[in-house]
Amino acid sequence: MLERTSDATAEIAPGASMGLLRKEAHAARKGDMVILRKTASGMHAFVRNYSGEPGLDVAVLLVLDAVAAQSLQTLGFASARTLVRQGNLQPYILKTMDQLEASGMDDFIEDLGLAFPKH
């Protein structure tokens, strides 16, 4: 999956992180969460415990069902917008727009089909 995310995450700044969490773990408020963190050498994944809070380092939490998990593994984030529209992937934005812009994640959020009002 990491190989297929390079285009979608190219603009994300080193240090920025997003979490991937199964719907069952989100509902139970416990389980394993995959963290995707951008470094100077690219995106890296690691697993950490989820106990109801994703952590302060996570800018976006993607809660996914089995269909979304399979699609992301196969196609990477190219399928994310469709998965959001179909309800298989639920994005939770955990940072302000200014923080997302500073981390380079604003384009990724727009690629998911989400929009932020500009006041």
mmCIF file of C-alpha atoms in Angstrom:
data_model
loop_
_atom_site.group_PDB
_atom_site.id
_atom_site.type_symbol
_atom_site.label_atom_id
_atom_site.label_comp_id
_atom_site.label_asym_id
_atom_site.label_seq_id
_atom_site.Cartn_x
_atom_site.Cartn_y
_atom_site.Cartn_z
ATOM 1 C CA MET A 1 0.000 0.000 0.000
ATOM 2 C CA LEU A 2 2.803 2.431 0.818
ATOM 3 C CA GLU A 3 4.159 2.098 -2.715
ATOM 4 C CA ARG A 4 0.748 3.055 -4.085
ATOM 5 C CA THR A 5 0.398 6.111 -1.838
ATOM 6 C CA SER A 6 3.402 8.061 -3.103
ATOM 7 C CA ASP A 7 1.405 10.216 -5.554
ATOM 8 C CA ALA A 8 -1.384 10.993 -3.082
ATOM 9 C CA THR A 9 1.029 11.829 -0.275
ATOM 10 C CA ALA A 10 3.811 13.558 -2.231
ATOM 11 C CA GLU A 11 2.994 17.030 -0.901
ATOM 12 C CA ILE A 12 2.676 15.960 2.738
ATOM 13 C CA ALA A 13 5.440 17.402 4.903
ATOM 14 C CA PRO A 14 7.769 15.213 6.980
ATOM 15 C CA GLY A 15 6.329 14.611 10.434
ATOM 16 C CA ALA A 16 2.695 14.635 9.326
ATOM 17 C CA SER A 17 0.687 11.557 10.314
ATOM 18 C CA MET A 18 -2.640 9.941 9.587
ATOM 19 C CA GLY A 19 -4.265 6.980 11.258
ATOM 20 C CA LEU A 20 -6.075 4.022 9.722
ATOM 21 C CA LEU A 21 -8.533 2.286 12.018
ATOM 22 C CA ARG A 22 -11.079 -0.472 11.446
ATOM 23 C CA LYS A 23 -14.711 0.457 12.157
ATOM 24 C CA GLU A 24 -14.949 -2.295 14.754
ATOM 25 C CA ALA A 25 -11.981 -0.903 16.706
ATOM 26 C CA HIS A 26 -13.390 2.615 16.472
ATOM 27 C CA ALA A 27 -16.780 1.495 17.811
ATOM 28 C CA ALA A 28 -15.201 -0.575 20.598
ATOM 29 C CA ARG A 29 -12.729 2.254 21.368
ATOM 30 C CA LYS A 30 -9.897 -0.269 21.428
ATOM 31 C CA GLY A 31 -7.731 -2.124 18.976
ATOM 32 C CA ASP A 32 -4.765 -1.609 16.705
ATOM 33 C CA MET A 33 -4.343 1.488 14.580
ATOM 34 C CA VAL A 34 -1.973 1.840 11.648
ATOM 35 C CA ILE A 35 -0.133 5.141 11.592
ATOM 36 C CA LEU A 36 1.180 6.452 8.287
ATOM 37 C CA ARG A 37 3.895 9.025 8.974
ATOM 38 C CA LYS A 38 5.764 10.998 6.357
ATOM 39 C CA THR A 39 9.530 11.188 6.750
ATOM 40 C CA ALA A 40 12.198 12.634 4.501
ATOM 41 C CA SER A 41 12.485 9.215 2.836
ATOM 42 C CA GLY A 42 8.736 8.732 2.255
ATOM 43 C CA MET A 43 5.707 7.303 4.026
ATOM 44 C CA HIS A 44 6.265 4.739 6.760
ATOM 45 C CA ALA A 45 3.717 2.623 8.590
ATOM 46 C CA PHE A 46 3.665 1.320 12.109
ATOM 47 C CA VAL A 47 1.008 -0.095 14.408
ATOM 48 C CA ARG A 48 0.078 1.263 17.792
ATOM 49 C CA ASN A 49 -2.643 0.663 20.333
ATOM 50 C CA TYR A 50 -5.895 2.588 20.016
ATOM 51 C CA SER A 51 -7.879 3.168 23.198
ATOM 52 C CA GLY A 52 -10.390 5.767 22.078
ATOM 53 C CA GLU A 53 -7.955 8.563 21.192
ATOM 54 C CA PRO A 54 -5.795 8.549 18.057
ATOM 55 C CA GLY A 55 -3.055 10.733 19.563
ATOM 56 C CA LEU A 56 -2.044 14.344 19.125
ATOM 57 C CA ASP A 57 0.234 13.549 16.196
ATOM 58 C CA VAL A 58 -2.616 12.259 13.996
ATOM 59 C CA ALA A 59 -4.011 14.919 11.671
ATOM 60 C CA VAL A 60 -6.541 12.707 9.909
ATOM 61 C CA LEU A 61 -8.159 9.519 11.166
ATOM 62 C CA LEU A 62 -9.514 7.234 8.449
ATOM 63 C CA VAL A 63 -12.045 4.757 9.811
ATOM 64 C CA LEU A 64 -12.563 1.942 7.347
ATOM 65 C CA ASP A 65 -14.562 -1.196 6.836
ATOM 66 C CA ALA A 66 -13.321 -4.435 5.238
ATOM 67 C CA VAL A 67 -14.142 -3.232 1.716
ATOM 68 C CA ALA A 68 -12.114 -0.050 2.224
ATOM 69 C CA ALA A 69 -9.215 -1.943 3.801
ATOM 70 C CA GLN A 70 -9.006 -4.272 0.810
ATOM 71 C CA SER A 71 -9.339 -1.442 -1.697
ATOM 72 C CA LEU A 72 -6.644 0.679 -0.030
ATOM 73 C CA GLN A 73 -4.284 -2.296 0.083
ATOM 74 C CA THR A 74 -4.872 -2.998 -3.596
ATOM 75 C CA LEU A 75 -5.235 0.486 -5.088
ATOM 76 C CA GLY A 76 -3.782 2.832 -2.489
ATOM 77 C CA PHE A 77 -5.480 6.178 -1.981
ATOM 78 C CA ALA A 78 -6.659 6.316 -5.603
ATOM 79 C CA SER A 79 -9.864 4.666 -4.408
ATOM 80 C CA ALA A 80 -10.330 6.855 -1.309
ATOM 81 C CA ARG A 81 -12.763 9.408 -2.756
ATOM 82 C CA THR A 82 -15.098 6.676 -3.973
ATOM 83 C CA LEU A 83 -14.830 4.858 -0.648
ATOM 84 C CA VAL A 84 -15.796 8.048 1.210
ATOM 85 C CA ARG A 85 -18.840 8.573 -1.035
ATOM 86 C CA GLN A 86 -19.916 4.948 -0.603
ATOM 87 C CA GLY A 87 -19.588 5.147 3.188
ATOM 88 C CA ASN A 88 -16.824 2.545 3.409
ATOM 89 C CA LEU A 89 -14.278 5.119 4.580
ATOM 90 C CA GLN A 90 -15.052 7.770 7.168
ATOM 91 C CA PRO A 91 -12.464 10.552 7.481
ATOM 92 C CA TYR A 92 -12.141 12.478 10.728
ATOM 93 C CA ILE A 93 -10.203 15.719 10.422
ATOM 94 C CA LEU A 94 -8.411 16.303 13.726
ATOM 95 C CA LYS A 95 -6.428 19.460 12.940
ATOM 96 C CA THR A 96 -7.361 22.964 11.883
ATOM 97 C CA MET A 97 -7.168 24.019 8.252
ATOM 98 C CA ASP A 98 -4.085 26.113 9.057
ATOM 99 C CA GLN A 99 -2.376 23.050 10.564
ATOM 100 C CA LEU A 100 -3.389 20.902 7.580
ATOM 101 C CA GLU A 101 -2.010 23.488 5.158
ATOM 102 C CA ALA A 102 1.241 23.738 7.123
ATOM 103 C CA SER A 103 1.653 19.961 7.013
ATOM 104 C CA GLY A 104 0.794 19.763 3.316
ATOM 105 C CA MET A 105 -2.260 17.616 3.994
ATOM 106 C CA ASP A 106 -4.816 20.071 2.616
ATOM 107 C CA ASP A 107 -4.568 18.659 -0.919
ATOM 108 C CA PHE A 108 -4.960 15.130 0.424
ATOM 109 C CA ILE A 109 -8.159 16.237 2.209
ATOM 110 C CA GLU A 110 -9.474 17.757 -1.010
ATOM 111 C CA ASP A 111 -8.597 14.537 -2.871
ATOM 112 C CA LEU A 112 -10.927 12.726 -0.468
ATOM 113 C CA GLY A 113 -13.717 14.966 -1.763
ATOM 114 C CA LEU A 114 -13.941 17.033 1.403
ATOM 115 C CA ALA A 115 -14.135 20.796 1.283
ATOM 116 C CA PHE A 116 -13.402 23.478 3.824
ATOM 117 C CA PRO A 117 -15.300 26.742 3.704
ATOM 118 C CA LYS A 118 -13.034 29.713 3.092
ATOM 119 C CA HIS A 119 -14.203 32.665 5.134
#
